[in-house]
Amino acid sequence: MPAPVIAARGLVKSYRSKGRPDFVAVDGLSFEVAPGESFGLLGPNGAGKSTTMKMVGAVSARTGGELSILGLDPDRYGPEIRSRLGVVPQQDTLDGELNVRENLYIYGRYFGLPAKVCKQKAEELLAFAQLEDKASSKVDQLSGGMKRRLTIARGLINDPRILLLDEPTTGLDPQARHVLWDRLFRLKEQGTTLVLTTHYMDEAEQLCDRLAVVDKGRIMAEGTPASLIREHSSREVLEVRFGSAHNKDAAERMKGIGDRVDELPDRVLVYAQDGEAALEQVAARDLHPITSLVRRSSLEDVFLRLTGRSLIE
């Protein structure tokens, strides 16, 4: 097996606050990422995902544990590591004074690339990001999806070994998200190692070969999306709504149906191998939901099982 490009052992990041106990943002994470793999950190806002990405990106020193990036310690070899990484931050940091092509060219010069190479790479990346017709446009004239594609293209200017993507599609409409996914699929096919954070379960299922479910700075479970669903959820889920004032009572009366019953503020979930059969049992108990839906289990259900709350809370 090839050596991992990222290896973390008991990784810790804490912040000191005067007069208060230390705030532990990352609490003993251990994981490895293989070359060419697409690895995801899935969890809600505040789970410690972005903090982990900053340590992996060699821009934030760890408080404890071990971390190796491309075989190097980021606390000692930060510049060398950063020169081999591509970074797509959560917030776009494009230069509004420059046009699209210039954003790529100038960023390449930051890495010390020759002007001729920067020009060639800029044209290649404009095509990759499907932005050739916007090459002379100012950044402010781009849509949100175009800005994210440009940010990803910019992160590839130095031919990185690893591309770090922090919440790459937050705030985008569904069409823009799917266009961006297509660009990332192409990178995977080319063998680029992707490490991304997200709180979108469909994004994790689409893009990640393997992922870690993170909550409160800790890994709750790790594996492929399919294996996590098999291990921590049922084959199907029945969603029923009785109205916010009646869900609690209905959930009590539904106990024993399926493998598990969970009450959420807006609905009741029944985890079962056969969702339609579970719905028949609900009706047999003289319960009449306002709406009902049978669907396949998802990573959202895995997270709910592991933490007792929704990813989007």
mmCIF file of C-alpha atoms in Angstrom, residues 80-311:
data_model
loop_
_atom_site.group_PDB
_atom_site.id
_atom_site.type_symbol
_atom_site.label_atom_id
_atom_site.label_comp_id
_atom_site.label_asym_id
_atom_site.label_seq_id
_atom_site.Cartn_x
_atom_site.Cartn_y
_atom_site.Cartn_z
ATOM 1 C CA GLU A 80 7.340 23.393 1.695
ATOM 2 C CA ILE A 81 3.940 21.807 2.372
ATOM 3 C CA ARG A 82 1.935 24.865 1.331
ATOM 4 C CA SER A 83 3.766 24.973 -2.001
ATOM 5 C CA ARG A 84 2.358 21.517 -2.800
ATOM 6 C CA LEU A 85 -1.210 22.180 -1.678
ATOM 7 C CA GLY A 86 -4.193 23.726 -3.400
ATOM 8 C CA VAL A 87 -6.659 25.466 -1.103
ATOM 9 C CA VAL A 88 -10.300 26.382 -1.679
ATOM 10 C CA PRO A 89 -11.362 28.334 1.440
ATOM 11 C CA GLN A 90 -14.908 28.548 2.738
ATOM 12 C CA GLN A 91 -15.104 32.221 1.781
ATOM 13 C CA ASP A 92 -14.012 33.393 -1.664
ATOM 14 C CA THR A 93 -10.867 35.516 -1.492
ATOM 15 C CA LEU A 94 -10.725 36.548 -5.137
ATOM 16 C CA ASP A 95 -9.314 39.962 -6.055
ATOM 17 C CA GLY A 96 -12.206 42.151 -7.188
ATOM 18 C CA GLU A 97 -9.830 44.635 -8.831
ATOM 19 C CA LEU A 98 -8.620 42.007 -11.313
ATOM 20 C CA ASN A 99 -10.432 40.165 -14.059
ATOM 21 C CA VAL A 100 -10.843 36.374 -14.115
ATOM 22 C CA ARG A 101 -7.694 35.633 -16.123
ATOM 23 C CA GLU A 102 -5.606 38.027 -14.019
ATOM 24 C CA ASN A 103 -6.747 36.332 -10.791
ATOM 25 C CA LEU A 104 -5.241 33.095 -12.062
ATOM 26 C CA TYR A 105 -2.085 34.662 -13.475
ATOM 27 C CA ILE A 106 -1.231 36.728 -10.378
ATOM 28 C CA TYR A 107 -1.868 33.787 -8.052
ATOM 29 C CA GLY A 108 0.538 31.677 -10.077
ATOM 30 C CA ARG A 109 3.191 34.371 -9.710
ATOM 31 C CA TYR A 110 2.798 34.149 -5.920
ATOM 32 C CA PHE A 111 4.162 30.597 -6.222
ATOM 33 C CA GLY A 112 7.145 31.849 -8.186
ATOM 34 C CA LEU A 113 5.998 30.332 -11.465
ATOM 35 C CA PRO A 114 7.475 31.932 -14.615
ATOM 36 C CA ALA A 115 5.194 34.379 -16.442
ATOM 37 C CA LYS A 116 4.987 32.117 -19.501
ATOM 38 C CA VAL A 117 3.926 29.152 -17.355
ATOM 39 C CA CYS A 118 1.320 31.267 -15.530
ATOM 40 C CA LYS A 119 -0.222 32.391 -18.811
ATOM 41 C CA GLN A 120 -0.413 28.835 -20.109
ATOM 42 C CA LYS A 121 -1.838 27.477 -16.850
ATOM 43 C CA ALA A 122 -4.393 30.291 -16.692
ATOM 44 C CA GLU A 123 -5.760 29.371 -20.118
ATOM 45 C CA GLU A 124 -5.895 25.667 -19.228
ATOM 46 C CA LEU A 125 -7.724 26.373 -15.982
ATOM 47 C CA LEU A 126 -10.180 28.761 -17.638
ATOM 48 C CA ALA A 127 -11.190 25.862 -19.883
ATOM 49 C CA PHE A 128 -11.341 23.444 -16.945
ATOM 50 C CA ALA A 129 -13.619 25.806 -15.016
ATOM 51 C CA GLN A 130 -15.724 26.598 -18.095
ATOM 52 C CA LEU A 131 -14.933 30.302 -17.760
ATOM 53 C CA GLU A 132 -13.291 31.084 -21.123
ATOM 54 C CA ASP A 133 -16.071 33.505 -22.078
ATOM 55 C CA LYS A 134 -15.639 35.304 -18.726
ATOM 56 C CA ALA A 135 -11.847 35.625 -18.895
ATOM 57 C CA SER A 136 -11.920 39.420 -19.230
ATOM 58 C CA SER A 137 -14.789 39.977 -16.785
ATOM 59 C CA LYS A 138 -14.316 41.442 -13.331
ATOM 60 C CA VAL A 139 -14.934 39.071 -10.441
ATOM 61 C CA ASP A 140 -17.929 41.106 -9.254
ATOM 62 C CA GLN A 141 -19.682 40.314 -12.534
ATOM 63 C CA LEU A 142 -19.607 36.558 -11.880
ATOM 64 C CA SER A 143 -22.363 34.463 -10.346
ATOM 65 C CA GLY A 144 -21.756 32.609 -7.078
ATOM 66 C CA GLY A 145 -21.161 29.332 -8.920
ATOM 67 C CA MET A 146 -18.687 30.945 -11.293
ATOM 68 C CA LYS A 147 -16.749 32.450 -8.383
ATOM 69 C CA ARG A 148 -16.476 29.040 -6.734
ATOM 70 C CA ARG A 149 -15.252 27.458 -9.984
ATOM 71 C CA LEU A 150 -12.696 30.243 -10.337
ATOM 72 C CA THR A 151 -11.559 29.712 -6.732
ATOM 73 C CA ILE A 152 -11.071 25.996 -7.422
ATOM 74 C CA ALA A 153 -9.201 26.776 -10.657
ATOM 75 C CA ARG A 154 -6.963 29.188 -8.763
ATOM 76 C CA GLY A 155 -6.203 26.469 -6.201
ATOM 77 C CA LEU A 156 -4.897 24.268 -9.041
ATOM 78 C CA ILE A 157 -2.450 26.802 -10.490
ATOM 79 C CA ASN A 158 0.560 25.144 -8.810
ATOM 80 C CA ASP A 159 -0.386 21.540 -9.795
ATOM 81 C CA PRO A 160 -1.008 20.584 -6.139
ATOM 82 C CA ARG A 161 -0.591 17.074 -4.804
ATOM 83 C CA ILE A 162 -3.560 17.655 -2.478
ATOM 84 C CA LEU A 163 -6.570 19.948 -2.959
ATOM 85 C CA LEU A 164 -8.256 21.116 0.272
ATOM 86 C CA LEU A 165 -11.880 22.223 -0.109
ATOM 87 C CA ASP A 166 -13.644 23.802 2.864
ATOM 88 C CA GLU A 167 -17.438 23.712 2.346
ATOM 89 C CA PRO A 168 -16.997 24.068 -1.446
ATOM 90 C CA THR A 169 -20.680 24.501 -2.385
ATOM 91 C CA THR A 170 -22.145 26.417 0.567
ATOM 92 C CA GLY A 171 -24.610 29.032 -0.658
ATOM 93 C CA LEU A 172 -24.875 27.709 -4.215
ATOM 94 C CA ASP A 173 -28.105 26.778 -5.944
ATOM 95 C CA PRO A 174 -28.597 23.102 -6.972
ATOM 96 C CA GLN A 175 -27.597 23.672 -10.602
ATOM 97 C CA ALA A 176 -24.364 25.440 -9.649
ATOM 98 C CA ARG A 177 -23.563 22.697 -7.122
ATOM 99 C CA HIS A 178 -23.865 19.982 -9.767
ATOM 100 C CA VAL A 179 -21.630 21.882 -12.193
ATOM 101 C CA LEU A 180 -19.033 22.204 -9.441
ATOM 102 C CA TRP A 181 -19.337 18.503 -8.605
ATOM 103 C CA ASP A 182 -18.601 17.700 -12.242
ATOM 104 C CA ARG A 183 -15.351 19.696 -12.070
ATOM 105 C CA LEU A 184 -14.335 17.838 -8.905
ATOM 106 C CA PHE A 185 -15.161 14.471 -10.476
ATOM 107 C CA ARG A 186 -12.736 15.334 -13.273
ATOM 108 C CA LEU A 187 -10.008 16.075 -10.748
ATOM 109 C CA LYS A 188 -10.629 12.710 -9.061
ATOM 110 C CA GLU A 189 -10.290 10.978 -12.427
ATOM 111 C CA GLN A 190 -6.940 12.710 -12.926
ATOM 112 C CA GLY A 191 -5.668 11.310 -9.607
ATOM 113 C CA THR A 192 -5.737 14.491 -7.516
ATOM 114 C CA THR A 193 -6.157 13.828 -3.786
ATOM 115 C CA LEU A 194 -9.222 15.689 -2.511
ATOM 116 C CA VAL A 195 -9.925 16.512 1.115
ATOM 117 C CA LEU A 196 -13.198 18.316 1.721
ATOM 118 C CA THR A 197 -15.408 19.405 4.558
ATOM 119 C CA THR A 198 -19.153 19.572 4.163
ATOM 120 C CA HIS A 199 -22.421 19.438 6.067
ATOM 121 C CA TYR A 200 -24.315 18.371 2.928
ATOM 122 C CA MET A 201 -24.951 14.626 3.038
ATOM 123 C CA ASP A 202 -25.631 14.344 -0.707
ATOM 124 C CA GLU A 203 -22.342 16.076 -1.446
ATOM 125 C CA ALA A 204 -20.454 13.663 0.791
ATOM 126 C CA GLU A 205 -22.139 10.669 -0.845
ATOM 127 C CA GLN A 206 -21.399 12.006 -4.335
ATOM 128 C CA LEU A 207 -17.778 13.072 -3.877
ATOM 129 C CA CYS A 208 -16.182 11.038 -1.089
ATOM 130 C CA ASP A 209 -14.577 7.613 -1.410
ATOM 131 C CA ARG A 210 -14.364 7.611 2.379
ATOM 132 C CA LEU A 211 -15.360 10.012 5.117
ATOM 133 C CA ALA A 212 -15.288 10.668 8.826
ATOM 134 C CA VAL A 213 -18.400 11.814 10.666
ATOM 135 C CA VAL A 214 -17.244 14.556 13.063
ATOM 136 C CA ASP A 215 -19.060 16.153 15.975
ATOM 137 C CA LYS A 216 -17.673 18.369 18.757
ATOM 138 C CA GLY A 217 -14.127 17.848 17.542
ATOM 139 C CA ARG A 218 -14.278 14.055 17.596
ATOM 140 C CA ILE A 219 -14.686 11.360 14.955
ATOM 141 C CA MET A 220 -17.906 9.470 15.601
ATOM 142 C CA ALA A 221 -17.513 6.982 12.729
ATOM 143 C CA GLU A 222 -15.379 6.460 9.630
ATOM 144 C CA GLY A 223 -15.812 4.508 6.401
ATOM 145 C CA THR A 224 -17.310 4.634 2.930
ATOM 146 C CA PRO A 225 -20.712 6.334 2.658
ATOM 147 C CA ALA A 226 -22.377 2.991 1.898
ATOM 148 C CA SER A 227 -20.694 1.145 4.782
ATOM 149 C CA LEU A 228 -21.630 3.866 7.278
ATOM 150 C CA ILE A 229 -25.271 3.683 6.224
ATOM 151 C CA ARG A 230 -25.277 -0.124 6.463
ATOM 152 C CA GLU A 231 -23.651 -0.085 9.883
ATOM 153 C CA HIS A 232 -25.559 2.731 11.557
ATOM 154 C CA SER A 233 -28.974 2.862 9.897
ATOM 155 C CA SER A 234 -31.736 0.697 8.447
ATOM 156 C CA ARG A 235 -32.400 0.091 4.758
ATOM 157 C CA GLU A 236 -35.351 2.503 4.627
ATOM 158 C CA VAL A 237 -36.794 5.389 6.637
ATOM 159 C CA LEU A 238 -40.445 6.340 7.028
ATOM 160 C CA GLU A 239 -41.009 10.056 7.625
ATOM 161 C CA VAL A 240 -44.430 11.009 9.026
ATOM 162 C CA ARG A 241 -45.752 14.387 10.124
ATOM 163 C CA PHE A 242 -48.649 14.874 12.513
ATOM 164 C CA GLY A 243 -48.140 18.569 13.249
ATOM 165 C CA SER A 244 -45.723 20.033 15.793
ATOM 166 C CA ALA A 245 -48.258 19.776 18.626
ATOM 167 C CA HIS A 246 -48.951 16.073 18.001
ATOM 168 C CA ASN A 247 -45.613 14.559 16.927
ATOM 169 C CA LYS A 248 -44.521 13.700 20.471
ATOM 170 C CA ASP A 249 -47.702 11.804 21.307
ATOM 171 C CA ALA A 250 -47.637 10.013 17.967
ATOM 172 C CA ALA A 251 -44.007 8.978 18.462
ATOM 173 C CA GLU A 252 -44.925 7.396 21.817
ATOM 174 C CA ARG A 253 -47.737 5.411 20.210
ATOM 175 C CA MET A 254 -45.448 4.290 17.378
ATOM 176 C CA LYS A 255 -42.837 2.663 19.618
ATOM 177 C CA GLY A 256 -42.068 -0.893 18.537
ATOM 178 C CA ILE A 257 -42.612 -0.211 14.853
ATOM 179 C CA GLY A 258 -39.487 -0.879 12.815
ATOM 180 C CA ASP A 259 -35.992 -0.880 14.305
ATOM 181 C CA ARG A 260 -36.167 2.564 15.919
ATOM 182 C CA VAL A 261 -38.439 5.616 16.224
ATOM 183 C CA ASP A 262 -36.962 9.120 16.470
ATOM 184 C CA GLU A 263 -38.966 12.266 17.147
ATOM 185 C CA LEU A 264 -37.745 15.486 15.530
ATOM 186 C CA PRO A 265 -39.352 18.932 15.977
ATOM 187 C CA ASP A 266 -41.149 18.746 12.626
ATOM 188 C CA ARG A 267 -41.550 15.002 11.978
ATOM 189 C CA VAL A 268 -41.215 11.459 13.300
ATOM 190 C CA LEU A 269 -38.757 9.027 11.719
ATOM 191 C CA VAL A 270 -39.247 5.270 11.700
ATOM 192 C CA TYR A 271 -36.166 3.247 10.743
ATOM 193 C CA ALA A 272 -37.177 -0.045 9.152
ATOM 194 C CA GLN A 273 -36.132 -2.567 6.539
ATOM 195 C CA ASP A 274 -39.513 -2.065 4.817
ATOM 196 C CA GLY A 275 -40.868 1.471 5.030
ATOM 197 C CA GLU A 276 -44.234 0.672 3.443
ATOM 198 C CA ALA A 277 -44.837 -2.120 5.947
ATOM 199 C CA ALA A 278 -43.995 0.299 8.750
ATOM 200 C CA LEU A 279 -46.537 2.783 7.363
ATOM 201 C CA GLU A 280 -49.193 0.059 7.397
ATOM 202 C CA GLN A 281 -48.429 -0.560 11.077
ATOM 203 C CA VAL A 282 -48.810 3.167 11.782
ATOM 204 C CA ALA A 283 -52.267 3.106 10.176
ATOM 205 C CA ALA A 284 -53.156 -0.085 12.096
ATOM 206 C CA ARG A 285 -52.621 1.856 15.335
ATOM 207 C CA ASP A 286 -55.237 4.362 14.219
ATOM 208 C CA LEU A 287 -52.635 7.066 13.557
ATOM 209 C CA HIS A 288 -53.223 9.319 10.574
ATOM 210 C CA PRO A 289 -50.211 11.444 9.567
ATOM 211 C CA ILE A 290 -50.675 14.659 7.606
ATOM 212 C CA THR A 291 -47.894 13.553 5.253
ATOM 213 C CA SER A 292 -45.816 10.408 4.870
ATOM 214 C CA LEU A 293 -42.686 9.563 2.891
ATOM 215 C CA VAL A 294 -40.674 6.369 2.504
ATOM 216 C CA ARG A 295 -37.046 6.855 1.421
ATOM 217 C CA ARG A 296 -33.660 5.186 1.497
ATOM 218 C CA SER A 297 -31.416 5.800 4.496
ATOM 219 C CA SER A 298 -28.832 8.558 4.118
ATOM 220 C CA LEU A 299 -25.800 9.952 5.897
ATOM 221 C CA GLU A 300 -28.148 12.385 7.659
ATOM 222 C CA ASP A 301 -29.689 9.366 9.387
ATOM 223 C CA VAL A 302 -26.240 8.078 10.313
ATOM 224 C CA PHE A 303 -25.405 11.389 11.953
ATOM 225 C CA LEU A 304 -28.737 11.495 13.768
ATOM 226 C CA ARG A 305 -28.124 7.980 15.102
ATOM 227 C CA LEU A 306 -24.586 8.812 16.271
ATOM 228 C CA THR A 307 -25.200 12.238 17.791
ATOM 229 C CA GLY A 308 -28.943 12.496 18.391
ATOM 230 C CA ARG A 309 -29.265 15.618 16.245
ATOM 231 C CA SER A 310 -29.498 16.726 12.638
ATOM 232 C CA LEU A 311 -26.544 17.767 10.497
#
